């Protein structure tokens, strides 16, 4: 079964262009804050890593048949799949450090903008993209030094894996959140 999953991902990376050139940029003031925020947080850390698509393809080809408990498999699981399954996974942060993700503390002045983005909203015009995500950007949300939420983001595919919210997170990105979040995380460095 895993061989088929790897094969499908290889095909996606080989033949599909994941660049989402239609990300609409929306002013954060236009995205209304409401009581349906994904997280009630007091601290956010942004982990990121520059990963080339060719490197991912090479990793996936090399991992065919590799033990699921190996370091190589864990790395691919971190960047390409819905891992962790629980915000209390004790190894998640240590894996980010082990695999050399850089960490930046998000300034408290930006928390309000982040909170507006990570809230339940409905917009028209969103469409799913046919590419396999590579999670190069990961936000870890804390409340009183405890992890309460994780958002793994693939800006190229316009996809995310959001964990820890009791609200519906399925429409994240349909109101232009990826473009705004990209500007917040990458534009202010």
mmCIF file of C-alpha atoms in Angstrom, residues 17-25 127 129 155-156:
data_model
loop_
_atom_site.group_PDB
_atom_site.id
_atom_site.type_symbol
_atom_site.label_atom_id
_atom_site.label_comp_id
_atom_site.label_asym_id
_atom_site.label_seq_id
_atom_site.Cartn_x
_atom_site.Cartn_y
_atom_site.Cartn_z
ATOM 1 C CA UNK A 17 3.062 22.290 -11.127
ATOM 2 C CA UNK A 18 2.168 23.177 -7.559
ATOM 3 C CA UNK A 19 2.649 26.900 -7.948
ATOM 4 C CA UNK A 20 -0.609 28.602 -7.019
ATOM 5 C CA UNK A 21 -0.380 31.827 -8.952
ATOM 6 C CA UNK A 22 -4.030 32.630 -8.253
ATOM 7 C CA UNK A 23 -3.544 33.248 -4.514
ATOM 8 C CA UNK A 24 -5.564 36.358 -3.977
ATOM 9 C CA UNK A 25 -4.042 38.861 -1.586
ATOM 10 C CA UNK A 127 -10.904 25.366 -5.383
ATOM 11 C CA UNK A 129 -5.377 22.055 -6.166
ATOM 12 C CA UNK A 155 2.101 27.946 0.224
ATOM 13 C CA UNK A 156 2.938 26.420 -3.175
#
